[in-house]
Coordinates of C-alpha atoms and ligand atoms in Angstrom, one line a residue:
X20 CA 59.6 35.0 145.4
X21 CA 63.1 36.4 146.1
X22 CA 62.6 40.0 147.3
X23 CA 64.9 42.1 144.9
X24 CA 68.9 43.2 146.0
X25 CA 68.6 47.2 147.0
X26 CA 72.1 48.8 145.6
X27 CA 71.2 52.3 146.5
X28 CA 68.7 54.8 147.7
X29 CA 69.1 58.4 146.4
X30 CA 66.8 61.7 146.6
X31 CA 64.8 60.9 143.6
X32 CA 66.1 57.6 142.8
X33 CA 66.2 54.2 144.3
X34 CA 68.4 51.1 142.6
X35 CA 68.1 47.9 142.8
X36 CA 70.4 45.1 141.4
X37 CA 69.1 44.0 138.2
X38 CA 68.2 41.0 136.3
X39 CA 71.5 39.9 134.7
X40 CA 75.1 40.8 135.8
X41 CA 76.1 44.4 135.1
X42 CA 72.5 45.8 135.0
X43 CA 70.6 47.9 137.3
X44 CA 67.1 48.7 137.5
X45 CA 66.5 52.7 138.0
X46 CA 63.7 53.3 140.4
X47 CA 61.9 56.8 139.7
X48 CA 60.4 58.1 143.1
X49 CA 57.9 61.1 143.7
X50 CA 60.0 62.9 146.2
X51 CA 61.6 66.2 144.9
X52 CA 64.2 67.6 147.0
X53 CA 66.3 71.3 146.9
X54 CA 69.2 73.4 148.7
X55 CA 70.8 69.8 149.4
X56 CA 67.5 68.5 150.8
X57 CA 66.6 71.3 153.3
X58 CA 63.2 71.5 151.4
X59 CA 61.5 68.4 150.5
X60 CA 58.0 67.0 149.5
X61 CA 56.3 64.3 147.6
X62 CA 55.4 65.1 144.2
X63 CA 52.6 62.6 142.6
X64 CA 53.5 61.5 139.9
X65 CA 57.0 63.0 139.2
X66 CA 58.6 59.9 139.2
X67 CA 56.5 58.6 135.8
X68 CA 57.3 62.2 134.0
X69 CA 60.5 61.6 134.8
X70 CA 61.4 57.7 134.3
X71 CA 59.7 58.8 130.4
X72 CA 61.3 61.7 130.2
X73 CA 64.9 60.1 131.0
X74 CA 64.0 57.1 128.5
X75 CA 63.3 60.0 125.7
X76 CA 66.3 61.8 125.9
X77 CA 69.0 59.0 126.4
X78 CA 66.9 57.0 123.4
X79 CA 67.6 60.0 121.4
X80 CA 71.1 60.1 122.7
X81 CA 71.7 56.5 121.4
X82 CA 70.5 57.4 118.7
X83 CA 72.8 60.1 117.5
X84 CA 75.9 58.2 119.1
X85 CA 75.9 59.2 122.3
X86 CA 76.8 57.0 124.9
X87 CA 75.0 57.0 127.6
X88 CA 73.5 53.9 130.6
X89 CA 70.0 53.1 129.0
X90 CA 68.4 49.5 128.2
X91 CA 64.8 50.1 128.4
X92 CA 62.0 51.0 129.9
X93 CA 60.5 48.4 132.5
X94 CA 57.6 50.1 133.8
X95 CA 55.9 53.8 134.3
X96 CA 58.4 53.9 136.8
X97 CA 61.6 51.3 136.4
X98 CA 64.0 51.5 133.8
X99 CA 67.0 49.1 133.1
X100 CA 70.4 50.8 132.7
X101 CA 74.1 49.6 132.6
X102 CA 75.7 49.8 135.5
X103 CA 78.4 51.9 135.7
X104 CA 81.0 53.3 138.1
X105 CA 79.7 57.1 138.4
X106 CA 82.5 59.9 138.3
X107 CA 82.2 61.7 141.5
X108 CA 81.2 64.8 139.4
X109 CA 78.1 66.5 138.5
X110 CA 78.9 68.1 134.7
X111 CA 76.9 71.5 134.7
X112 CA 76.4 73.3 131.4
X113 CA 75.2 76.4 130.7
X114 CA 73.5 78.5 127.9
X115 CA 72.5 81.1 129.4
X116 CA 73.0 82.7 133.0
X117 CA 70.7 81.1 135.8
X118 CA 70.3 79.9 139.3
X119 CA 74.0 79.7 141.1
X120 CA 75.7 81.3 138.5
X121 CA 73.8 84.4 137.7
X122 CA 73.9 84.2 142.2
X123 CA 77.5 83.7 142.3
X124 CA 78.8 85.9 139.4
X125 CA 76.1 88.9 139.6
X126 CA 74.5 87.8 135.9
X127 CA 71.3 88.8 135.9
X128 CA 69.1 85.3 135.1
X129 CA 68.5 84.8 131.5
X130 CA 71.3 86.6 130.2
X131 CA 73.1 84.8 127.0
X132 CA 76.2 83.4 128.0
X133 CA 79.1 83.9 124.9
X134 CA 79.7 80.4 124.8
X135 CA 78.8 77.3 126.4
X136 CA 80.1 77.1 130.4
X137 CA 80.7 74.1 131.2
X138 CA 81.3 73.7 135.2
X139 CA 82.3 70.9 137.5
X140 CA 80.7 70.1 141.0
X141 CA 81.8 67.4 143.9
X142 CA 79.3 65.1 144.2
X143 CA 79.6 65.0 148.0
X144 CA 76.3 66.2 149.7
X145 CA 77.7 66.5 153.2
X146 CA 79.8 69.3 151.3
X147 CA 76.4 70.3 149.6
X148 CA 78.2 69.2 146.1
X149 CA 81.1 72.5 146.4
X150 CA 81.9 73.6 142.5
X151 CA 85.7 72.2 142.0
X152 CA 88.3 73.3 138.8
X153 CA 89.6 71.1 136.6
X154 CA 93.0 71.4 138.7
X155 CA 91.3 70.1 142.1
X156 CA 89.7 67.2 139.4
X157 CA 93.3 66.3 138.7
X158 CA 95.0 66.5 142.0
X159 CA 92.5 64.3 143.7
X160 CA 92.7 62.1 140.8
X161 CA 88.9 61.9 140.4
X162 CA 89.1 61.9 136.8
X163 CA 92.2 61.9 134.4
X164 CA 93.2 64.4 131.6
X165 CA 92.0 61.8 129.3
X166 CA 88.3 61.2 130.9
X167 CA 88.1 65.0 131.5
X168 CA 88.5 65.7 127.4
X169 CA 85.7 62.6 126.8
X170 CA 83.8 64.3 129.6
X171 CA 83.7 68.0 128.2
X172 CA 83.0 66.1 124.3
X173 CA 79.7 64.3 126.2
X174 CA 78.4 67.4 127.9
X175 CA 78.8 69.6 124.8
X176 CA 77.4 67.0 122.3
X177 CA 74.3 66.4 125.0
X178 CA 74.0 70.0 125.1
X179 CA 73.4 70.2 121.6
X180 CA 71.1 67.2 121.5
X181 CA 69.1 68.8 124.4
X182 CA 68.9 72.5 123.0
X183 CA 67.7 71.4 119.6
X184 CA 65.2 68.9 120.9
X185 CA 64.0 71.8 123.8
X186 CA 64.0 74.4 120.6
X187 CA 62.2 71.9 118.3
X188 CA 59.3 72.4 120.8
X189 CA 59.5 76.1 121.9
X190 CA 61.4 75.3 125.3
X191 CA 64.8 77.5 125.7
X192 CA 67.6 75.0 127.4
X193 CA 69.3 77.3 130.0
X194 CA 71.0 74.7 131.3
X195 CA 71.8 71.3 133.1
X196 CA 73.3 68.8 134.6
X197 CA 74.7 65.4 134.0
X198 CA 76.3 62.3 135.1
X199 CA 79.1 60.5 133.9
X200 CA 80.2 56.9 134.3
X201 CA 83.3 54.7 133.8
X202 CA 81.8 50.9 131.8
X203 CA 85.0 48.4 131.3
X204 CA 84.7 46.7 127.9
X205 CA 87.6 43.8 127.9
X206 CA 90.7 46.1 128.3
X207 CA 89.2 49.0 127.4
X208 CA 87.7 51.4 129.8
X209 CA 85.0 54.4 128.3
X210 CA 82.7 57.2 129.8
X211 CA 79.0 57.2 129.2
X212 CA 75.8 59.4 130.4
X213 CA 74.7 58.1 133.4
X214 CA 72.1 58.8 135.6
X215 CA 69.0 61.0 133.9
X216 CA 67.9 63.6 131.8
X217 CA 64.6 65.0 132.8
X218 CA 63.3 68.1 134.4
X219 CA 64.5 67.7 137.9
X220 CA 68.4 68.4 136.4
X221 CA 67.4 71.4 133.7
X222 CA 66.3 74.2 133.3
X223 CA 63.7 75.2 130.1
X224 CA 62.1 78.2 130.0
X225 CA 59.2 78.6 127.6
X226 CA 60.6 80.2 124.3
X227 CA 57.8 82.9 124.5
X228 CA 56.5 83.7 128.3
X229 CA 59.9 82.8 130.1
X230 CA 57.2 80.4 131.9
X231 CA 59.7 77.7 134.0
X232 CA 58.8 74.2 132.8
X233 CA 61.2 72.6 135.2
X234 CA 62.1 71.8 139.1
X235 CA 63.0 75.6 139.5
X236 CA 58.8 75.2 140.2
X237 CA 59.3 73.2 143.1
X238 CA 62.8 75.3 144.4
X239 CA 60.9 78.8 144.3
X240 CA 57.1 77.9 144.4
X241 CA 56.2 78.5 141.2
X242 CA 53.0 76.3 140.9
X243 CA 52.2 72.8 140.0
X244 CA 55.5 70.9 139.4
X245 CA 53.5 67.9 137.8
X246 CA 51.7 70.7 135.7
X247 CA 55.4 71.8 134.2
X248 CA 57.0 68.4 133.5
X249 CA 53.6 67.2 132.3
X250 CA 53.6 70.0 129.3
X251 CA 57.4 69.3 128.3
X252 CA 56.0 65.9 128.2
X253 CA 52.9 66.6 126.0
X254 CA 54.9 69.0 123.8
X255 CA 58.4 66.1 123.3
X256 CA 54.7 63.6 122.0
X257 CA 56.1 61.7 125.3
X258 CA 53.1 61.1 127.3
X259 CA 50.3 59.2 125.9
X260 CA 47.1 61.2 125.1
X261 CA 44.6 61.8 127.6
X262 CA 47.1 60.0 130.4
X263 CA 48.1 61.2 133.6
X264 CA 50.9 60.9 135.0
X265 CA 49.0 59.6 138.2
X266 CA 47.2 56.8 137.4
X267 CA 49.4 54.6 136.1
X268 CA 51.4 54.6 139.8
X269 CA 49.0 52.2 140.7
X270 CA 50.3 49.0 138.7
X271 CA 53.3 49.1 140.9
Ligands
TMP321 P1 72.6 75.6 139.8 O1 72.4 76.9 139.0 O2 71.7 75.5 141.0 O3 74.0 75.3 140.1 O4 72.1 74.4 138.8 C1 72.6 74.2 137.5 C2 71.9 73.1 136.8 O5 72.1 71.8 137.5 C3 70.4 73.2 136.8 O6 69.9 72.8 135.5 C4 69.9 72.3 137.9 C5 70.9 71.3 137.9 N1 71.1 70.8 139.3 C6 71.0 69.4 139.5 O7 70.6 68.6 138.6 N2 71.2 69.0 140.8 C7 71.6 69.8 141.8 O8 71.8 69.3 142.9 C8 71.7 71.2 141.5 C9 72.1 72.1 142.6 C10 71.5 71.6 140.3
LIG322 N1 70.1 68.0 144.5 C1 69.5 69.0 145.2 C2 69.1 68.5 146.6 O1 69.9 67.8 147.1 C3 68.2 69.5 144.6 C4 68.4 70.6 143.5 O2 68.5 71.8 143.9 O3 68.3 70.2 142.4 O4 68.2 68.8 147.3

């Protein structure tokens, strides 16, 4: 048996080449990392939260028209996506203010923002992923005019998708994160959601206690990480009744 073609090894996610040409199969790993890796541990289970989780949300994105890098679902912890070439950006929107935002601007955390903020970061971890304008975007040429008005249309309609999912459920959407990627269809070239959607790149508060349901857990030692991602799973109807997100590690 031909031991599989390794494209990539992230924090959280491992990639491998994939069965036919221009797929890639998404490996979901238990580590959890934050502050650009400075803390780190292995989470059990994570990696099955958040390889279903991811599945849920870009299924419902397809769904509604929004393009985004999912197939299907392999296995508890392989998914098969389009491969893409990622936009060296991380897309951050926000609802409300949180994290380095509330830090950087003196909001306090939870306050309402009046509109949605949508903010741009390097994806360059030796630089620990500096924010950037849209006027550094264009000068470097890391995205065009044209990619950054398909860009702000897919972080806004996700946003949307997200919050009224997250509400539908009693979770507040604070905010997020997302990935973009260029796929070349004959002469045409588009921008789809790439990457995931889980936990690890959100932040949902409970509607009614405030409680944090997402990797904020792991970054201030909150409690049981697999505890938070395992009730937005139970509340989204996501995780199987009775399972854990444990177990099923083993068939792999
Ligand atoms: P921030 O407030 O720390 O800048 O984070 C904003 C959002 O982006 C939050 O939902 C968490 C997510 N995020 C990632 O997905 N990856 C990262 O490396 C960081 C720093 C944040
Ligand atoms: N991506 C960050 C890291 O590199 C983690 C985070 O804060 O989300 O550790």
């Amino acid at each position: 048996m031909a031991r599989r073609k390794k494209i990539y090894e992230g924090k959280a996610k491992t990639l491998f080449e994939g069965p036919e040409p221009g797929t890639i199969v998404q490996y979901f790993k238990d580590d959890a990392t934050a502050f650009n890796a400075e803390k780190q541990d292995v989470i059990e289970g994570k990696g099955v939260l958040n390889n279903m989780l991811s599945e849920y949300f870009m299924q419902g994105l397809t769904q509604i028209g929004v393009p985004n890098h999912f197939i299907r679902r392999i296995n508890m912890r392989e998914q098969l996506v389009r491969a893409c070439e990622i936009v060296p950006l991380e897309v951050i929107v926000r609802n409300f203010a949180a994290g380095s935002m509330a830090q950087r601007l003196g909001i306090e955390e939870g306050t309402q923002l009046p509109r949605p903020v949508v903010e741009y970061c390097l994806k360059d971890d030796k630089l620990g992923d500096p924010l950037v304008s849209e006027e550094h975007i264009a000068a470097f040429g890391w995205a065009s005019q044209q990619d950054m008005d398909d860009i702000l249309s897919l972080a806004l309609r996700v946003n949307d998708f997200l919050s009224g999912v997250m509400f539908g459920v009693g979770i507040k959407l604070v905010d997020f994160k997302i990935e973009v990627g260029r796929v070349y269809e004959g002469d045409f070239m588009r921008l789809i959601v790439a990457d995931e959607i889980s936990p690890d790149s959100c932040r949902l508060w409970d509607m009614e206690t405030g409680e944090k349901l997402d990797k904020d857990v792991f970054r201030r030692d909150l409690g049981s990480l697999t505890d938070a991602y395992s009730e937005v799973a139970r509340r989204l109807g996501v995780m199987p009744k009775g399972a854990t997100p444990m177990k099923p590690t083993l068939i792999n």
